Amino acid sequence: MGDNLFRVLLASAKAKITPFVTKVKMWTSWNFIRTRGISKIRDFFTSLLDVRPRHKRDYYSVFGWLVSRRLAMAVLVVIGVLSIYYLYSVHSTLASARAEGIKTYDYDSVLLRFADERVRIRGKSGYLAYEGDVKDGAVTGYGTLYNPAGVVVYQGNFDKNMYQGNGTRYYDSGIVMYTGNFQENLFDGNGKLYRDNGSLAYEGEFALGKKDGNGKLYDNGSNLIYTGSFSQDELLYGSLLGKKVSEVADVYKGKRTLYEDEANFAVILEDIDAMYTGWGDSQTLDDEMSVDRVLVCKDSFGAGGKVLTTVEELKKFFGTEDYQGNSEVNMPEAVAINWMADNRNSGQKKVEMELSTEYDDYLVVEDFDVAYTVYIYSFRRDGLIYTFICQDRGGEFSFYSIEKEEG
């Protein structure tokens, strides 16, 4: 009897307690908490974003305009959330910078505009674009610029986001392109220019990004081949005129080949695409002979930073020609035509020529086709005569020569 009574009491207690325990378990369940939380947040924002006023008390009067109270509150909440996010982002950036000992900014950061110290700047995609000095938000001072692949693009001095002063420019491969002085991102002043294989190409003066002034040319093995004057990336071939053969040997160290006949001689300076000529004299020592004409074995002419390739372009630059017409080639011109056909793929028909070899770099012209005809245009400028040799009248020219005016 007693046991039955006890069981009845226990069953009654369980019946009272079980609903409470069930509710406690439900209230402390993560799924229940998350669901209720999301529901409350949804209801809050639904109520917040329901900006439709329902009564005149739901308006603010601002300078005579009625503004919904709910709309104003929604705008303030959005601004607050964005401000908190921005402050958090800035705090994270500064905390990271302090940990590394140098501040890091995004390229479009407002704070960067006020920086005046050594910093790091991230590019648009997040890569390290620059590390170095800035002043008033501009890259000024000494620093290093990187491309998205992490390869150094430039290292040296900057002024207001431009290369300025002494620095080093690199190819995308990381090989040095140029080292020396810069002016507003351009090579300007003294410097060294390198090929993309690392060999030295030029050393000397630059202006506005081009070889200009006194300089030295080097071959693919970084061996000196020429010392002379340049203008707008063009070698001033006319500066060879009047030099003695021994003086030419001092400025040109590259490969040369001598051609000679009974009356005159021609020397091809292969590494600078040129040839000089002079009149032979059995009574005169070779190193006392002077250069009277320079042939430039190129089908282009540099003028004021532009490259001219047609007769019409030449006429616009020089003006009216001094002479034009058919002409039979002389020995140096015949040699130039054949050399360009063999070494520069000029496509011009070769001149029939009979040669005898004295040495590998010394050839005697026994005979050549003196009836071989070309069309020439001659211009005078600054005391020099420029003669452009063409296969036919008009169109493009094959090469040209320079000589001094008589008197």
Coordinates of C-alpha atoms in Angstrom, one line a residue:
M1 CA 0.0 0.0 0.0
G2 CA 2.8 2.4 0.9
D3 CA 4.7 1.6 -2.3
N4 CA 1.7 2.3 -4.4
L5 CA 1.2 5.6 -2.7
F6 CA 4.9 6.6 -3.3
R7 CA 4.7 5.7 -7.0
V8 CA 1.5 7.9 -7.3
L9 CA 3.3 10.8 -5.7
L10 CA 6.4 10.4 -7.9
A11 CA 4.3 10.2 -11.0
S12 CA 2.4 13.4 -10.0
A13 CA 5.7 15.2 -9.4
K14 CA 7.1 14.2 -12.7
A15 CA 4.0 15.4 -14.4
K16 CA 4.4 18.8 -12.8
I17 CA 8.2 19.1 -13.4
T18 CA 8.5 17.6 -17.0
P19 CA 6.9 20.6 -18.8
F20 CA 9.2 23.0 -16.9
V21 CA 12.3 20.9 -17.7
T22 CA 11.2 20.7 -21.3
K23 CA 10.9 24.5 -21.5
V24 CA 14.3 25.0 -19.9
K25 CA 15.9 22.6 -22.4
M26 CA 14.2 24.4 -25.2
W27 CA 15.2 27.9 -24.0
T28 CA 18.8 26.9 -23.5
S29 CA 18.9 25.1 -26.9
W30 CA 21.3 26.9 -29.4
N31 CA 18.8 26.4 -32.3
F32 CA 16.1 28.1 -30.2
I33 CA 18.3 31.0 -29.2
R34 CA 19.6 31.5 -32.8
T35 CA 16.0 31.3 -34.2
R36 CA 14.6 33.8 -31.6
G37 CA 17.6 36.1 -32.1
I38 CA 17.3 36.2 -35.9
S39 CA 13.6 36.7 -35.5
K40 CA 14.1 39.6 -33.2
I41 CA 16.8 41.2 -35.4
R42 CA 14.5 40.7 -38.5
D43 CA 11.6 42.3 -36.7
F44 CA 13.8 45.2 -35.5
F45 CA 15.1 46.0 -39.0
T46 CA 11.6 45.4 -40.5
S47 CA 10.2 47.9 -38.1
L48 CA 13.2 50.2 -38.6
L49 CA 13.0 50.1 -42.4
D50 CA 9.3 50.6 -42.4
V51 CA 9.7 54.3 -42.8
R52 CA 6.2 55.0 -43.9
P53 CA 4.7 57.6 -41.5
R54 CA 1.3 56.9 -40.1
H55 CA 0.6 60.0 -38.1
K56 CA 1.7 63.6 -38.2
R57 CA 3.6 62.9 -35.0
D58 CA 5.8 60.6 -37.1
Y59 CA 7.4 63.6 -38.8
Y60 CA 10.3 66.0 -37.9
S61 CA 10.0 69.5 -39.2
V62 CA 13.3 70.6 -40.7
F63 CA 13.5 74.1 -42.2
G64 CA 9.9 73.8 -43.2
W65 CA 10.3 70.3 -44.6
L66 CA 8.6 67.2 -43.1
V67 CA 11.0 64.3 -42.6
S68 CA 9.9 60.9 -41.5
R69 CA 11.2 60.1 -38.0
R70 CA 11.6 56.4 -38.9
L71 CA 13.5 57.3 -42.1
A72 CA 15.8 59.6 -40.1
M73 CA 16.4 56.9 -37.5
A74 CA 17.2 54.4 -40.3
V75 CA 19.7 56.7 -41.9
L76 CA 21.5 57.3 -38.6
V77 CA 21.7 53.6 -37.9
V78 CA 23.2 52.9 -41.3
I79 CA 25.7 55.7 -40.9
G80 CA 26.6 54.4 -37.5
V81 CA 27.2 50.9 -38.7
L82 CA 29.4 52.1 -41.6
S83 CA 31.4 54.3 -39.2
I84 CA 32.0 51.4 -36.8
Y85 CA 33.1 49.2 -39.7
Y86 CA 35.5 51.9 -41.0
L87 CA 37.0 52.5 -37.6
Y88 CA 37.5 48.8 -37.1
S89 CA 39.2 48.5 -40.5
V90 CA 41.5 51.4 -39.7
H91 CA 42.3 50.0 -36.3
S92 CA 43.2 46.6 -37.8
T93 CA 45.5 48.3 -40.4
L94 CA 47.2 50.4 -37.8
A95 CA 47.6 47.5 -35.4
S96 CA 49.2 45.4 -38.2
A97 CA 51.5 48.3 -39.1
R98 CA 52.6 48.8 -35.5
A99 CA 53.3 45.1 -35.2
E100 CA 55.6 45.3 -38.3
G101 CA 57.2 48.6 -37.3
I102 CA 56.0 50.4 -40.5
K103 CA 52.5 51.7 -41.4
T104 CA 50.7 50.2 -44.3
Y105 CA 48.0 52.0 -46.3
D106 CA 45.8 51.1 -49.2
Y107 CA 46.6 53.2 -52.3
D108 CA 43.3 55.1 -52.0
S109 CA 43.3 55.5 -48.2
V110 CA 42.2 58.9 -46.9
L111 CA 44.9 58.6 -44.1
L112 CA 47.6 58.3 -46.7
R113 CA 47.0 61.8 -47.8
F114 CA 48.3 63.1 -44.4
A115 CA 51.2 60.7 -44.1
D116 CA 54.7 62.2 -43.9
E117 CA 57.0 59.2 -43.1
R118 CA 58.2 55.9 -44.4
V119 CA 55.3 53.6 -45.3
R120 CA 54.1 50.7 -47.3
I121 CA 51.3 51.1 -49.9
R122 CA 49.1 48.3 -51.1
G123 CA 47.9 48.2 -54.7
K124 CA 44.3 47.8 -55.9
S125 CA 44.5 44.0 -55.7
G126 CA 46.2 44.0 -52.3
Y127 CA 49.8 43.4 -53.4
L128 CA 52.7 45.5 -52.0
A129 CA 53.1 48.3 -54.5
Y130 CA 55.5 50.6 -52.8
E131 CA 57.7 50.8 -49.7
G132 CA 59.5 54.1 -48.9
D133 CA 59.1 57.7 -48.1
V134 CA 56.0 59.8 -48.6
K135 CA 55.3 63.5 -48.0
D136 CA 51.8 65.1 -47.9
G137 CA 50.4 61.8 -49.3
A138 CA 52.7 61.7 -52.3
V139 CA 55.6 59.4 -52.9
T140 CA 58.5 61.7 -52.3
G141 CA 62.0 60.7 -51.1
Y142 CA 63.7 57.3 -51.4
G143 CA 61.7 54.1 -52.0
T144 CA 61.0 51.0 -54.0
L145 CA 58.2 50.4 -56.5
Y146 CA 56.9 46.8 -57.2
N147 CA 54.7 45.3 -59.8
P148 CA 51.8 42.8 -59.0
A149 CA 54.2 39.9 -59.3
G150 CA 56.4 41.3 -56.6
V151 CA 59.3 42.2 -58.9
V152 CA 61.0 45.6 -58.3
V153 CA 60.1 48.1 -61.0
Y154 CA 62.1 51.1 -59.7
Q155 CA 64.3 51.8 -56.8
G156 CA 65.6 55.3 -56.0
N157 CA 64.5 58.8 -55.5
F158 CA 60.9 60.1 -56.1
D159 CA 59.3 63.5 -56.2
K160 CA 55.5 63.9 -56.1
N161 CA 54.9 60.3 -57.4
M162 CA 57.5 60.5 -60.2
Y163 CA 61.0 59.2 -60.7
Q164 CA 63.3 62.1 -59.9
G165 CA 67.0 62.2 -59.2
N166 CA 69.2 59.1 -59.0
G167 CA 67.6 55.7 -59.4
T168 CA 67.4 52.3 -61.1
R169 CA 64.7 51.1 -63.5
Y170 CA 64.2 47.3 -64.0
Y171 CA 62.7 45.1 -66.7
D172 CA 59.7 42.9 -65.7
S173 CA 62.2 40.0 -65.4
G174 CA 64.0 41.9 -62.6
I175 CA 67.1 42.6 -64.7
V176 CA 68.4 46.2 -64.6
M177 CA 67.2 48.4 -67.5
Y178 CA 68.7 51.7 -66.5
T179 CA 70.7 53.2 -63.7
G180 CA 71.4 56.9 -63.4
N181 CA 69.5 60.2 -63.3
F182 CA 65.8 60.7 -63.9
Q183 CA 63.6 63.8 -64.6
E184 CA 59.9 63.4 -64.3
N185 CA 60.0 59.6 -65.0
L186 CA 62.4 59.9 -68.0
F187 CA 66.1 59.1 -68.3
D188 CA 67.7 62.5 -68.1
G189 CA 71.3 63.3 -67.3
N190 CA 74.1 60.7 -67.0
G191 CA 73.2 57.0 -66.9
K192 CA 73.8 53.5 -68.1
L193 CA 71.3 51.6 -70.3
Y194 CA 71.2 47.8 -70.3
R195 CA 69.7 45.2 -72.6
D196 CA 67.2 42.7 -71.3
N197 CA 69.9 40.1 -71.3
G198 CA 71.9 42.2 -68.7
S199 CA 74.6 43.4 -71.1
L200 CA 75.5 47.1 -71.1
A201 CA 74.2 48.9 -74.2
Y202 CA 75.0 52.6 -73.7
E203 CA 76.7 54.8 -71.2
G204 CA 76.5 58.6 -71.3
E205 CA 74.2 61.5 -71.5
F206 CA 70.4 61.3 -71.8
A207 CA 67.7 63.9 -72.4
L208 CA 63.9 63.4 -72.2
G209 CA 64.3 59.6 -72.1
K210 CA 66.7 59.4 -75.1
K211 CA 70.4 59.1 -75.8
D212 CA 71.4 62.7 -76.2
G213 CA 74.9 64.2 -75.9
N214 CA 78.2 62.4 -75.5
G215 CA 78.1 58.7 -74.9
K216 CA 79.5 55.2 -75.5
L217 CA 77.9 52.3 -77.3
Y218 CA 78.6 48.7 -76.4
D219 CA 78.0 45.4 -78.1
N220 CA 76.0 42.4 -76.7
G221 CA 79.1 41.3 -74.8
S222 CA 79.4 44.8 -73.1
N223 CA 82.5 45.5 -75.2
L224 CA 83.0 49.2 -76.2
I225 CA 82.4 49.8 -79.9
Y226 CA 81.9 53.5 -80.3
T227 CA 82.4 56.8 -78.5
G228 CA 80.8 59.9 -79.9
S229 CA 77.8 62.3 -80.0
F230 CA 74.1 61.4 -80.0
S231 CA 70.9 63.3 -80.6
Q232 CA 67.4 62.0 -79.8
D233 CA 68.6 58.4 -79.8
E234 CA 70.4 58.8 -83.1
L235 CA 74.2 58.6 -83.5
L236 CA 75.5 61.8 -85.1
Y237 CA 77.2 60.2 -88.1
G238 CA 78.2 63.6 -89.5
S239 CA 80.6 64.0 -86.6
L240 CA 83.0 61.6 -88.4
L241 CA 83.4 63.9 -91.3
G242 CA 86.9 65.5 -91.5
K243 CA 88.4 63.1 -89.0
K244 CA 91.6 61.4 -89.8
V245 CA 91.6 57.6 -90.2
S246 CA 93.6 57.3 -87.0
E247 CA 91.0 59.5 -85.1
V248 CA 88.2 57.3 -86.4
A249 CA 90.1 54.3 -85.0
D250 CA 90.1 56.0 -81.6
V251 CA 86.3 56.4 -81.5
Y252 CA 85.2 53.2 -83.2
K253 CA 86.4 49.9 -81.7
G254 CA 84.0 47.5 -83.5
K255 CA 84.3 45.2 -86.4
R256 CA 85.4 46.9 -89.7
T257 CA 86.1 45.9 -93.3
L258 CA 88.2 47.8 -95.8
Y259 CA 87.3 48.0 -99.5
E260 CA 89.7 49.6 -101.9
D261 CA 90.2 50.2 -105.6
E262 CA 92.7 52.2 -107.6
A263 CA 91.1 55.6 -106.8
N264 CA 89.5 55.4 -103.4
F265 CA 88.7 53.4 -100.3
A266 CA 85.7 52.6 -98.2
V267 CA 85.6 51.2 -94.6
I268 CA 82.4 49.6 -93.3
L269 CA 81.9 50.1 -89.6
E270 CA 79.5 47.2 -89.1
D271 CA 78.5 47.7 -85.5
I272 CA 77.1 51.1 -86.1
D273 CA 75.7 50.5 -89.7
A274 CA 77.9 53.0 -91.3
M275 CA 80.7 53.4 -93.9
Y276 CA 83.2 56.2 -94.4
T277 CA 85.2 57.0 -97.5
G278 CA 88.3 58.9 -98.5
W279 CA 90.5 59.4 -101.5
G280 CA 93.6 57.2 -101.6
D281 CA 97.1 58.6 -102.3
S282 CA 100.2 56.5 -102.6
Q283 CA 102.2 59.4 -101.3
T284 CA 100.1 59.8 -98.1
L285 CA 100.2 57.7 -95.0
D286 CA 96.9 55.9 -94.3
D287 CA 96.4 57.5 -90.9
E288 CA 96.7 60.9 -92.4
M289 CA 93.8 60.4 -94.8
S290 CA 90.6 62.2 -93.8
V291 CA 87.0 61.1 -94.0
D292 CA 85.2 63.0 -96.8
R293 CA 81.9 61.1 -96.9
V294 CA 79.8 58.9 -94.5
L295 CA 77.3 56.4 -95.8
V296 CA 74.6 55.4 -93.3
C297 CA 73.5 51.9 -94.1
K298 CA 69.9 52.3 -92.7
D299 CA 66.6 52.8 -94.4
S300 CA 65.5 55.4 -91.9
F301 CA 66.6 58.9 -90.9
G302 CA 66.3 60.4 -87.4
A303 CA 65.2 64.0 -87.4
G304 CA 64.0 65.9 -84.3
G305 CA 63.0 62.8 -82.4
K306 CA 61.0 61.4 -85.4
V307 CA 62.0 58.6 -87.8
L308 CA 61.6 59.4 -91.5
T309 CA 61.4 56.6 -94.0
T310 CA 59.9 58.1 -97.2
V311 CA 60.9 60.7 -99.7
E312 CA 57.8 62.8 -98.9
E313 CA 58.7 62.9 -95.2
L314 CA 62.2 64.0 -96.1
K315 CA 60.9 66.8 -98.2
K316 CA 58.7 68.0 -95.4
F317 CA 61.8 68.1 -93.1
F318 CA 64.5 69.4 -95.5
G319 CA 62.3 71.4 -97.9
T320 CA 62.9 71.4 -101.6
E321 CA 65.6 69.0 -102.8
D322 CA 68.8 70.4 -104.2
Y323 CA 68.9 67.6 -106.8
Q324 CA 67.0 64.5 -107.8
G325 CA 67.5 62.1 -110.7
N326 CA 69.1 58.9 -111.9
S327 CA 72.7 58.2 -111.0
E328 CA 75.2 55.4 -111.7
V329 CA 76.7 54.1 -108.4
N330 CA 80.3 54.6 -107.4
M331 CA 82.4 52.0 -105.6
P332 CA 81.4 52.9 -102.0
E333 CA 77.7 52.9 -102.9
A334 CA 78.0 49.6 -104.7
V335 CA 79.7 48.1 -101.6
A336 CA 77.0 49.5 -99.3
I337 CA 74.2 48.1 -101.5
N338 CA 75.8 44.6 -101.5
W339 CA 76.6 44.7 -97.8
M340 CA 73.0 45.7 -96.8
A341 CA 71.6 42.9 -99.1
D342 CA 73.8 40.3 -97.3
N343 CA 73.6 41.6 -93.7
R344 CA 70.4 43.6 -93.4
N345 CA 68.1 41.8 -95.8
S346 CA 67.4 45.0 -97.7
G347 CA 65.9 43.2 -100.7
Q348 CA 67.7 45.4 -103.1
K349 CA 69.3 43.8 -106.2
K350 CA 73.0 43.4 -105.7
V351 CA 75.6 45.0 -107.8
E352 CA 77.8 42.7 -109.8
M353 CA 81.3 43.0 -108.3
E354 CA 84.6 41.3 -108.7
L355 CA 86.7 41.1 -105.5
S356 CA 90.0 39.8 -104.4
T357 CA 90.8 39.0 -100.8
E358 CA 94.0 40.3 -99.2
Y359 CA 92.8 39.6 -95.7
D360 CA 89.5 38.7 -94.0
D361 CA 88.9 42.4 -93.3
Y362 CA 90.6 43.8 -96.5
L363 CA 89.1 43.4 -99.9
V364 CA 90.2 44.8 -103.2
V365 CA 87.5 45.8 -105.7
E366 CA 88.8 44.7 -109.1
D367 CA 85.7 45.6 -111.0
F368 CA 82.0 46.3 -110.6
D369 CA 78.9 47.1 -112.7
V370 CA 79.4 50.8 -113.3
A371 CA 76.1 50.9 -115.2
Y372 CA 74.1 50.0 -112.1
T373 CA 71.6 52.9 -111.7
V374 CA 69.8 54.2 -108.6
Y375 CA 67.6 57.3 -108.1
I376 CA 68.9 59.9 -105.7
Y377 CA 67.6 62.9 -103.8
S378 CA 70.0 65.5 -102.4
F379 CA 69.3 68.1 -99.7
R380 CA 71.4 70.8 -98.1
R381 CA 71.2 71.6 -94.4
D382 CA 73.5 73.2 -91.9
G383 CA 76.5 73.1 -94.2
L384 CA 76.1 69.4 -95.1
I385 CA 74.8 67.6 -98.1
Y386 CA 72.4 64.6 -97.5
T387 CA 72.0 62.2 -100.4
F388 CA 69.3 59.6 -100.2
I389 CA 69.7 56.5 -102.5
C390 CA 66.5 54.9 -103.7
Q391 CA 65.8 51.9 -105.9
D392 CA 63.3 53.9 -107.9
R393 CA 61.9 57.4 -107.9
G394 CA 59.8 58.3 -104.9
G395 CA 58.6 56.0 -102.2
E396 CA 61.2 54.8 -99.6
F397 CA 65.0 55.1 -99.6
S398 CA 67.5 52.4 -99.1
F399 CA 70.3 54.3 -97.3
Y400 CA 71.9 57.8 -97.3
S401 CA 75.2 59.6 -97.3
I402 CA 76.5 62.7 -95.6
E403 CA 79.3 65.0 -96.8
K404 CA 80.3 68.6 -96.3
E405 CA 79.5 71.4 -98.8
E406 CA 82.5 72.5 -100.7
G407 CA 84.1 75.7 -99.4

